[in-house]
Structure formats: structure tokens, C-alpha cells
Amino acid sequence: MVAELISVGTELLLGNIVNTNAAFLARECAKLGLSLYYQTTVGDNPERLRETVRQALERSDVVILGGGLGPTQDDLTKEITAEVFGQKLKEDAHTRERIQTYFDARGTKNITENNWKQAMVPEEAIVVDNDNGTAPGLILEKDGKIAILLPGPPNELIPMFRKDIYPYLHEKQPETIVSEMVKLCGIGESRAETMISDMIEAQTNPTIATYAKTGEVHLRVTARAESEEAARLLIKPVLKELRVRFGSQIYTTDEHVSLEQAVVDLLKEQELTLTTVESCTGGLLAGRLVNVPGVSEVLKQGFVTYSNKAKRKLVGVKKATLREYGAVSDRTAREMARGAILTTGADAAVAVTGIAGPDGGSVEKPVGLVYIAVAVRGQMYVQECHFTGDRLKIRESSVASALTLLRTGILETAED
Amino acid sequence: MVAELISVGTELLLGNIVNTNAAFLARECAKLGLSLYYQTTVGDNPERLRETVRQALERSDVVILGGGLGPTQDDLTKEITAEVFGQKLKEDAHTRERIQTYFDARGTKNITENNWKQAMVPEEAIVVDNDNGTAPGLILEKDGKIAILLPGPPNELIPMFRKDIYPYLHEKQPETIVSEMVKLCGIGESRAETMISDMIEAQTNPTIATYAKTGEVHLRVTARAESEEAARLLIKPVLKELRVRFGSQIYTTDEHVSLEQAVVDLLKEQELTLTTVESCTGGLLAGRLVNVPGVSEVLKQGFVTYSNKAKRKLVGVKKATLREYGAVSDRTAREMARGAILTTGADAAVAVTGIAGPDGGSVEKPVGLVYIAVAVRGQMYVQECHFTGDRLKIRESSVASALTLLRTGILETAED
């Protein structure tokens, strides 16, 4: 079945809020195996809304509308959809009662008249209770087409979808979709794609889609089948082939695991503690590692050694090194990592020093030049990087590369 | 002029990412005075993309497309739009050179063939340089209709829009729209709105829109007039009134100045150096300060004291304090700030310690409890905060509050 989303609301068209409902509903549709081809956002304008609903019902089997069900005059989604389905509105006694109960529970004495508008429903609609607000959800069916109307606030829409709409759609949908994520680090998007271009060209079911993140590439493998088991069987050989081609560049096949999580898990598994020493990234690397709950087991401290003096005083970089090679150099990066281990007694250290710009670059040391050093189990890994982009982009690329080099260092020095 | 947004990408239709580009572009259109009636998201499918582009060009003057400009086979936005405009693709020598430079700067020897696809542009298009990636932006014009093609990654799309697309559209728009930003810290959105509810209710031209950011509220005052001068005259009294109502809670009226920039400017102006000591934020605060170019003048170093031992060893928090009051306490925050000044000789210190969750909370010290201490010019400011949200949200709220308290401390101890 083909589904389509329509978000209704001027606040979306003005950019006052980000449309997180669309992302939520899209994920749910993917889980249900519904093909989602379009998402449209439209304002509280009757003509444009009517045209959008009509077009969506022509080209899709299921149209999910979010927003515009509230009590105000602007809220038109129900009225317009009922009109398109050729249904009149009538008062729903059950909903009227729920609205009364809702306000009673909040001690509201004078319920403003416009609230009762929410008890008016299309005459043949399935009414879906709203446990977190006053506007009920509505399902309209006609000639094999379905419209699902949901309240706009995410804290009403999400629980209602999970509780009642998902089971309703699941029943309607014969096919199942399963997708698996393969996350790579230390490789660019175009190179990754070239390495599997034959697989992408030949793909029908499953399909492989690539997504570029800063310093990472994610591959999503998606299969359709009559059952989840059958879909997983289709995915299995593709995952196996991807493992052969990308090897240790795959840091996880778990959708919910980030690169920092994978690195922290690896440190825990290998019983290693870590310290960070950052110059140009200025705390972003530690900050990203601390995203991981339970990181305290491996990360006890970190240093932001932004000035030369801090590099000397906090982690013992030699004055001579800074003078002869400069703060942004292979040598300084090494001494930062080594010094951090000596100062803290950590098992591993990762150091970053570079020129994030916009100023401070020269011909020999241009903006974007970054040195990363990883010291682990008596080994030292150093990488010279040349990044482009603005200051934040260079710093974020540095963090991703530092995590990748740290992961490499841990894996290469691991005892079997 | 009527504008319309089209976001291209399967990852949006699968709900893998939230469409923050749409919100950004919608806000920019509002600033430009463009009426935005539709936002559509469509996948990398030639027929559907073609139909969507055609429909948008029929009903709108300016169609802004984001995504689908990359090097892969999936990326079709340019090809389809060129076709709709009746233009052939030709190689753009300047873009080819930029792509070569981009890879040279990264030391990439073997540029995969598919990258050169990005140098192919519609024959009559205006080519817009991409400073943060390889796919250029493109502007196509025909019969009074405009299509603007932007790369999908926000770190490419946003700077490109600001630098080149905004001025281009501004020129096309007959009425002048002028808007001014007033940025507040240390106040919540609903309180800020209540304080100016009379102004919002009475507004026609200029209008005031409020945007909530983590720990900040931004007010955008927008006026329309025949000339920039006339628009500025309309805005002036509104800005004056906002200054009266919000006073020192206004940290800037410059749209491009972030809170961290305002704080760094203040430190420079007052000739103060700063050090950071972070527990639960784990480097995010220093990382945010280092966003500001030239921060090296005031921030020499920072500490991530994640463990109790690090709090003792690096900044001298007393063992007894940690034992009696715990790591998350007013006392510990104070000692972190004081200790950091003693250790580093900085003029000011800001310390953060708290429980970011999801684990580690208790009845007395729940998740979201954060202490911030600022030591400056012999004064100590401490704030107990209770934040809600997930781990990252709590940490980001802590960073915003730390910057706000630091700003307060500097302002209150300043000699006139």
C-alpha cells in the first residue's frame, strides 16, 4: 500500500517549529511496510488544503494528516476531509463526554464554546480516543482509500498512533518491511558507493541506500516480504557481502549505536580507560564521548589545552617541540597523547591539534590541517588530516576522525 | 512572491532524519517576505520528482529544492530540474576545478569518477560555489519562474543560502522587508511572551515572532515598507520598547552573534581570561566557547573532570566535600570553580556538575539536577538548576545556563 503524509499548520510554513511528526510517522510507515512517496506541509487555508487532500487521495491508498483538529476557527482539517469524502459532521456523544471529563479533571469550570467543535465528527468516521488532549483522531474509509486524521501536538499524535493507528494499519497491510543499518567509519561516501556499485545497480529486493554523515557513511538494507522472517532471509546474504567488502570499517550494524557508543563499548570490552587532550576541537571530542551513558567507566577526565602554555603545563608538551615544530604538528600531537597518559595514568589517550580557522592558517600550515594522535598499549598512531569547510565543520570532522583513529588503535593492538 | 520548498531524499521519507532544512528555509523565506504555501518531501524517484517540480513551478514563483545534488546515481534533482526547464547539462570548468581542489586539500589521490558528475550543470544556470562540499548550488530562471537547487547536508545548505541565495532573493523581492533580532538569555519563552503579550496582540507592521532555543528566546521584529529606511523607522520604537522591558536579559541585537560569542566578547572587553571545569557537560561548554574564532585570547585551557578523582587531582576539590555533599552539589561546584582559578591563574572560572541521566538519579538528587558555579573577580555565583529532557538536552541546557550565569557574573562585577 502507498501512504502519504500531510502536515497542516502555519507554524510549520513559518519555520517556527521543526516537523518532527513527519519523521516519526515516516518511520512508522516504513516499519509497517507502507511505501511513503510524499510528505506535504500546507497551511490552514481551505482551498489549498482541499486540493492537497484530493491529490493525495488520488495517488495514495492511505493519507495521514497531522494537525488542524483543534478548537479554533483556523482548524479545518476535519471539515475539509469530511467534505472530500462526502460526509456530513454530526456530534459524537462519547467524544463530548470525554471533553467534559477532560476539563473536569483540570478543574476548568467555564469550557469555552469552541471546544465543543471537537465533538463534531464525520458521520461515518471511526473515532479514536485522545488520551492526552481534547481533539479525537478520526479514520475515514471510502472506495479503498483511507484518511487518518491526527491531532498536531507530538505528545498527542505519537501515543495515539502507537496505541490505535499502528494496529489498524498493520491489519490492513499484507506485506512486511525489514531494514538493517550498516554503519561505516574511515571511508567517504563516494568511495563506499563505488565499492558496492555492482550491488546497488543489481538491487531490486533488498535495496541498499547510502547516507553520508560527517566522517561516516551509513548503508540501509531494506527488504519486503510476506513475513518478517522471509524479509530477514533476503537481507542476510547482503549483510554478509557488505561485511566481506568493508570488514573492520563497519563499526556497528545496530541502528541505534553511534560511533562514540561503539568506541566506548570497545574500550569497556578491552578494559581500557581513556583521556582526551584537545586543542582545536576544544572539548567537542570529550563532549561527544560523554553523550554515551555510562562513559564514566572509561573516561575519567579530559583536557582542553588551547594555549601553548596549557599544552606544556597540563600534559607536558616540551617547550622545544612547540618552538621547533609548532603547536600544530605531528610531534606536538604525539607529546600531548603521551603526556596525558603520564599525567593521568589512563590506558589510552587521544589528542587533537589543528587549525580550525578562519584565521591562523599559513602556506605551510593551512586552515583545515589537523593532527590526531592516539596512544594505546605502548603504540602510537598519528594521522595528518586536511579538512575543508567552516570552523565548526573542520572541528566536527576532526572529532569523527579522532574517534575512528582511536577505534583503529584499539583494534590493532588488541590481543586475540 | 510565492515560494515553495521541495526536499528530496529517501532518508526523509524513511524518517531517518528530521527535516531541519525545511524549518530553516521557511524562516528565511519569512524574513525575505516570501509567502510560503507548500513544503513537499519527495524521494529519489524520477517520475515523482518531475511531477512535483512541475506542479511547484506552476503554482509558485520561487521553488527551492534541497538535496539530491550529490555524486551518486540516486541524486537526480539537477537532471530533473534541468529537463523541466528545457536545459541540457554541460561541464562547468570552474566547478571541476573546485572539486579537484577540494580533494587535493584532503590528500585524496584517486577521485572516484562519480564525483565529476557534480561539475555538470544546466547550461544556463547560475552556479553557486559550495564552500563546505563538492556539489555546487544552482539557480535556474525561466519565464519569471525561479528554481534554486541546494545541496542537502545542512552544513552545506545553510551557509550557501546565507551567503549567496539570500542576497539573490532579496534583490528579486520588490517590497523591502527588514527584520531585527533581539536575543534573550535567562528567560523562558512563555514568560517572555507574557511580558510582551500586549505588543504581540496589537501588532500589524512590524510583527514580533518569538523562537525558543535551548536556554534562550529570540524575538524577530519584522517590518515591510517601500524602502529599507522606512522599514527601519518602523522597527526602531519597537526595539526601544523591548530594551525597556527586557533590559540586560538582551545579550545581543545582532542576528549573527551567538550567546558564546557575546560572552567571549564580554571577556575580551573586560580583559578577563577564563577556564572551564566540566563534569556532566563533559567538554560541551568548552567546545561551544571554542566555536568563537579568536577565543584563544581568553580561553587558555579547560578541564573535563568526569570522575571524583579527576575533580580532586585536576582542580583540587576536597575529598571531604565529595564525601559529605557528593559530586553533584553546590559545594563541589564552588570548589571546582575556585580550584580551577588556583590551578590555572585564570581570571574567571565556570564549573558544571550534575546528573544528565538516564541513570544515576535518586529521590534527593534526581536526573536533571545541575549545579553551576562562576568565580569571577573575587565573587562566586552559584545556580541550582532542574532540567528536563534526555541526556543531551539536559547537557545542552546546562551549557546555556552556564554561559548565562557567567555573563551575569561578569556584568555584575564590572567596574563602571
PDB file of N, CA and C in Angstrom, chain B residues 325-378:
ATOM      1  N   TYR B 325      29.023  16.014  50.695  1.00  0.00           N
ATOM      2  CA  TYR B 325      27.985  16.672  49.886  1.00  0.00           C
ATOM      3  C   TYR B 325      27.726  15.982  48.549  1.00  0.00           C
ATOM      4  N   GLY B 326      28.694  15.171  48.133  1.00  0.00           N
ATOM      5  CA  GLY B 326      28.549  14.490  46.845  1.00  0.00           C
ATOM      6  C   GLY B 326      29.096  15.313  45.697  1.00  0.00           C
ATOM      7  N   ALA B 327      29.325  14.630  44.577  1.00  0.00           N
ATOM      8  CA  ALA B 327      29.904  15.303  43.406  1.00  0.00           C
ATOM      9  C   ALA B 327      28.922  16.311  42.827  1.00  0.00           C
ATOM     10  N   VAL B 328      27.638  16.010  42.934  1.00  0.00           N
ATOM     11  CA  VAL B 328      26.622  16.939  42.425  1.00  0.00           C
ATOM     12  C   VAL B 328      26.087  17.745  43.598  1.00  0.00           C
ATOM     13  N   SER B 329      26.752  18.858  43.868  1.00  0.00           N
ATOM     14  CA  SER B 329      26.357  19.704  44.996  1.00  0.00           C
ATOM     15  C   SER B 329      26.871  21.113  44.765  1.00  0.00           C
ATOM     16  N   ASP B 330      26.246  22.021  45.464  1.00  0.00           N
ATOM     17  CA  ASP B 330      26.640  23.419  45.482  1.00  0.00           C
ATOM     18  C   ASP B 330      28.118  23.533  45.864  1.00  0.00           C
ATOM     19  N   ARG B 331      28.511  22.845  46.943  1.00  0.00           N
ATOM     20  CA  ARG B 331      29.885  22.907  47.438  1.00  0.00           C
ATOM     21  C   ARG B 331      30.905  22.452  46.390  1.00  0.00           C
ATOM     22  N   THR B 332      30.608  21.302  45.780  1.00  0.00           N
ATOM     23  CA  THR B 332      31.549  20.773  44.796  1.00  0.00           C
ATOM     24  C   THR B 332      31.698  21.740  43.619  1.00  0.00           C
ATOM     25  N   ALA B 333      30.569  22.295  43.166  1.00  0.00           N
ATOM     26  CA  ALA B 333      30.635  23.248  42.051  1.00  0.00           C
ATOM     27  C   ALA B 333      31.525  24.434  42.417  1.00  0.00           C
ATOM     28  N   ARG B 334      31.327  24.953  43.641  1.00  0.00           N
ATOM     29  CA  ARG B 334      32.154  26.081  44.106  1.00  0.00           C
ATOM     30  C   ARG B 334      33.636  25.722  44.109  1.00  0.00           C
ATOM     31  N   GLU B 335      33.935  24.531  44.662  1.00  0.00           N
ATOM     32  CA  GLU B 335      35.352  24.148  44.757  1.00  0.00           C
ATOM     33  C   GLU B 335      35.973  23.882  43.389  1.00  0.00           C
ATOM     34  N   MET B 336      35.152  23.394  42.469  1.00  0.00           N
ATOM     35  CA  MET B 336      35.656  23.197  41.109  1.00  0.00           C
ATOM     36  C   MET B 336      36.068  24.535  40.504  1.00  0.00           C
ATOM     37  N   ALA B 337      35.198  25.535  40.655  1.00  0.00           N
ATOM     38  CA  ALA B 337      35.478  26.848  40.068  1.00  0.00           C
ATOM     39  C   ALA B 337      36.679  27.497  40.747  1.00  0.00           C
ATOM     40  N   ARG B 338      36.679  27.454  42.099  1.00  0.00           N
ATOM     41  CA  ARG B 338      37.772  28.082  42.845  1.00  0.00           C
ATOM     42  C   ARG B 338      39.094  27.388  42.520  1.00  0.00           C
ATOM     43  N   GLY B 339      39.045  26.043  42.523  1.00  0.00           N
ATOM     44  CA  GLY B 339      40.252  25.249  42.264  1.00  0.00           C
ATOM     45  C   GLY B 339      40.817  25.508  40.876  1.00  0.00           C
ATOM     46  N   ALA B 340      39.920  25.684  39.918  1.00  0.00           N
ATOM     47  CA  ALA B 340      40.377  25.902  38.542  1.00  0.00           C
ATOM     48  C   ALA B 340      41.120  27.222  38.420  1.00  0.00           C
ATOM     49  N   ILE B 341      40.663  28.226  39.177  1.00  0.00           N
ATOM     50  CA  ILE B 341      41.357  29.519  39.169  1.00  0.00           C
ATOM     51  C   ILE B 341      42.728  29.397  39.811  1.00  0.00           C
ATOM     52  N   LEU B 342      42.780  28.679  40.937  1.00  0.00           N
ATOM     53  CA  LEU B 342      44.057  28.499  41.636  1.00  0.00           C
ATOM     54  C   LEU B 342      45.048  27.719  40.763  1.00  0.00           C
ATOM     55  N   THR B 343      44.575  26.680  40.097  1.00  0.00           N
ATOM     56  CA  THR B 343      45.449  25.832  39.286  1.00  0.00           C
ATOM     57  C   THR B 343      45.982  26.554  38.059  1.00  0.00           C
ATOM     58  N   THR B 344      45.130  27.358  37.433  1.00  0.00           N
ATOM     59  CA  THR B 344      45.496  27.894  36.123  1.00  0.00           C
ATOM     60  C   THR B 344      45.881  29.364  36.151  1.00  0.00           C
ATOM     61  N   GLY B 345      45.476  30.065  37.203  1.00  0.00           N
ATOM     62  CA  GLY B 345      45.733  31.505  37.226  1.00  0.00           C
ATOM     63  C   GLY B 345      44.794  32.289  36.330  1.00  0.00           C
ATOM     64  N   ALA B 346      43.720  31.644  35.854  1.00  0.00           N
ATOM     65  CA  ALA B 346      42.746  32.374  35.027  1.00  0.00           C
ATOM     66  C   ALA B 346      42.003  33.398  35.895  1.00  0.00           C
ATOM     67  N   ASP B 347      41.439  34.414  35.259  1.00  0.00           N
ATOM     68  CA  ASP B 347      40.703  35.443  35.991  1.00  0.00           C
ATOM     69  C   ASP B 347      39.301  34.992  36.377  1.00  0.00           C
ATOM     70  N   ALA B 348      38.751  34.067  35.608  1.00  0.00           N
ATOM     71  CA  ALA B 348      37.389  33.607  35.866  1.00  0.00           C
ATOM     72  C   ALA B 348      37.303  32.110  35.587  1.00  0.00           C
ATOM     73  N   ALA B 349      36.360  31.462  36.267  1.00  0.00           N
ATOM     74  CA  ALA B 349      36.158  30.031  36.016  1.00  0.00           C
ATOM     75  C   ALA B 349      34.669  29.744  36.046  1.00  0.00           C
ATOM     76  N   VAL B 350      34.262  28.797  35.193  1.00  0.00           N
ATOM     77  CA  VAL B 350      32.881  28.352  35.222  1.00  0.00           C
ATOM     78  C   VAL B 350      32.893  26.837  35.365  1.00  0.00           C
ATOM     79  N   ALA B 351      32.119  26.343  36.347  1.00  0.00           N
ATOM     80  CA  ALA B 351      32.118  24.913  36.658  1.00  0.00           C
ATOM     81  C   ALA B 351      30.701  24.358  36.552  1.00  0.00           C
ATOM     82  N   VAL B 352      30.587  23.138  36.047  1.00  0.00           N
ATOM     83  CA  VAL B 352      29.287  22.486  35.901  1.00  0.00           C
ATOM     84  C   VAL B 352      29.370  21.062  36.439  1.00  0.00           C
ATOM     85  N   THR B 353      28.444  20.726  37.321  1.00  0.00           N
ATOM     86  CA  THR B 353      28.363  19.338  37.794  1.00  0.00           C
ATOM     87  C   THR B 353      26.887  18.982  37.960  1.00  0.00           C
ATOM     88  N   GLY B 354      26.490  17.830  37.446  1.00  0.00           N
ATOM     89  CA  GLY B 354      25.078  17.481  37.512  1.00  0.00           C
ATOM     90  C   GLY B 354      24.814  16.054  37.095  1.00  0.00           C
ATOM     91  N   ILE B 355      23.542  15.701  37.063  1.00  0.00           N
ATOM     92  CA  ILE B 355      23.130  14.347  36.705  1.00  0.00           C
ATOM     93  C   ILE B 355      22.355  14.404  35.397  1.00  0.00           C
ATOM     94  N   ALA B 356      23.024  13.950  34.316  1.00  0.00           N
ATOM     95  CA  ALA B 356      22.409  14.060  32.990  1.00  0.00           C
ATOM     96  C   ALA B 356      21.555  12.843  32.659  1.00  0.00           C
ATOM     97  N   GLY B 357      21.660  11.803  33.462  1.00  0.00           N
ATOM     98  CA  GLY B 357      20.860  10.608  33.258  1.00  0.00           C
ATOM     99  C   GLY B 357      21.368   9.765  32.103  1.00  0.00           C
ATOM    100  N   PRO B 358      20.668   8.742  31.643  1.00  0.00           N
ATOM    101  CA  PRO B 358      19.365   8.327  32.191  1.00  0.00           C
ATOM    102  C   PRO B 358      19.481   7.670  33.570  1.00  0.00           C
ATOM    103  N   ASP B 359      20.697   7.199  33.952  1.00  0.00           N
ATOM    104  CA  ASP B 359      20.870   6.580  35.275  1.00  0.00           C
ATOM    105  C   ASP B 359      21.517   7.576  36.223  1.00  0.00           C
ATOM    106  N   GLY B 360      21.675   7.178  37.476  1.00  0.00           N
ATOM    107  CA  GLY B 360      22.412   7.985  38.433  1.00  0.00           C
ATOM    108  C   GLY B 360      21.555   8.930  39.255  1.00  0.00           C
ATOM    109  N   GLY B 361      20.251   8.972  38.975  1.00  0.00           N
ATOM    110  CA  GLY B 361      19.393   9.843  39.754  1.00  0.00           C
ATOM    111  C   GLY B 361      18.906   9.176  41.041  1.00  0.00           C
ATOM    112  N   SER B 362      18.461   9.979  41.995  1.00  0.00           N
ATOM    113  CA  SER B 362      17.863   9.452  43.228  1.00  0.00           C
ATOM    114  C   SER B 362      16.746  10.400  43.640  1.00  0.00           C
ATOM    115  N   VAL B 363      16.069  10.089  44.728  1.00  0.00           N
ATOM    116  CA  VAL B 363      14.983  10.953  45.176  1.00  0.00           C
ATOM    117  C   VAL B 363      15.507  12.342  45.555  1.00  0.00           C
ATOM    118  N   GLU B 364      16.639  12.375  46.301  1.00  0.00           N
ATOM    119  CA  GLU B 364      17.188  13.678  46.710  1.00  0.00           C
ATOM    120  C   GLU B 364      17.866  14.397  45.549  1.00  0.00           C
ATOM    121  N   LYS B 365      18.501  13.590  44.698  1.00  0.00           N
ATOM    122  CA  LYS B 365      19.217  14.197  43.561  1.00  0.00           C
ATOM    123  C   LYS B 365      18.742  13.543  42.269  1.00  0.00           C
ATOM    124  N   PRO B 366      17.640  14.068  41.748  1.00  0.00           N
ATOM    125  CA  PRO B 366      17.060  13.442  40.552  1.00  0.00           C
ATOM    126  C   PRO B 366      17.843  13.780  39.276  1.00  0.00           C
ATOM    127  N   VAL B 367      17.601  12.990  38.246  1.00  0.00           N
ATOM    128  CA  VAL B 367      18.162  13.300  36.935  1.00  0.00           C
ATOM    129  C   VAL B 367      17.709  14.714  36.538  1.00  0.00           C
ATOM    130  N   GLY B 368      18.626  15.522  36.052  1.00  0.00           N
ATOM    131  CA  GLY B 368      18.287  16.893  35.664  1.00  0.00           C
ATOM    132  C   GLY B 368      18.779  17.930  36.663  1.00  0.00           C
ATOM    133  N   LEU B 369      19.204  17.450  37.850  1.00  0.00           N
ATOM    134  CA  LEU B 369      19.754  18.386  38.845  1.00  0.00           C
ATOM    135  C   LEU B 369      21.178  18.767  38.442  1.00  0.00           C
ATOM    136  N   VAL B 370      21.419  20.059  38.284  1.00  0.00           N
ATOM    137  CA  VAL B 370      22.735  20.535  37.834  1.00  0.00           C
ATOM    138  C   VAL B 370      23.119  21.765  38.655  1.00  0.00           C
ATOM    139  N   TYR B 371      24.373  21.798  39.128  1.00  0.00           N
ATOM    140  CA  TYR B 371      24.899  22.982  39.804  1.00  0.00           C
ATOM    141  C   TYR B 371      25.920  23.664  38.907  1.00  0.00           C
ATOM    142  N   ILE B 372      25.771  24.962  38.820  1.00  0.00           N
ATOM    143  CA  ILE B 372      26.709  25.758  38.034  1.00  0.00           C
ATOM    144  C   ILE B 372      27.340  26.779  38.970  1.00  0.00           C
ATOM    145  N   ALA B 373      28.657  26.893  38.912  1.00  0.00           N
ATOM    146  CA  ALA B 373      29.341  27.912  39.716  1.00  0.00           C
ATOM    147  C   ALA B 373      30.212  28.768  38.817  1.00  0.00           C
ATOM    148  N   VAL B 374      30.176  30.064  39.076  1.00  0.00           N
ATOM    149  CA  VAL B 374      31.021  31.002  38.344  1.00  0.00           C
ATOM    150  C   VAL B 374      31.833  31.789  39.361  1.00  0.00           C
ATOM    151  N   ALA B 375      33.159  31.748  39.205  1.00  0.00           N
ATOM    152  CA  ALA B 375      34.031  32.551  40.062  1.00  0.00           C
ATOM    153  C   ALA B 375      34.634  33.644  39.196  1.00  0.00           C
ATOM    154  N   VAL B 376      34.440  34.878  39.617  1.00  0.00           N
ATOM    155  CA  VAL B 376      34.998  35.985  38.846  1.00  0.00           C
ATOM    156  C   VAL B 376      35.259  37.187  39.752  1.00  0.00           C
ATOM    157  N   ARG B 377      36.445  37.753  39.654  1.00  0.00           N
ATOM    158  CA  ARG B 377      36.828  38.935  40.424  1.00  0.00           C
ATOM    159  C   ARG B 377      36.423  38.837  41.896  1.00  0.00           C
ATOM    160  N   GLY B 378      36.782  37.680  42.520  1.00  0.00           N
ATOM    161  CA  GLY B 378      36.557  37.514  43.945  1.00  0.00           C
ATOM    162  C   GLY B 378      35.120  37.214  44.336  1.00  0.00           C
TER     163      GLY B 378
END
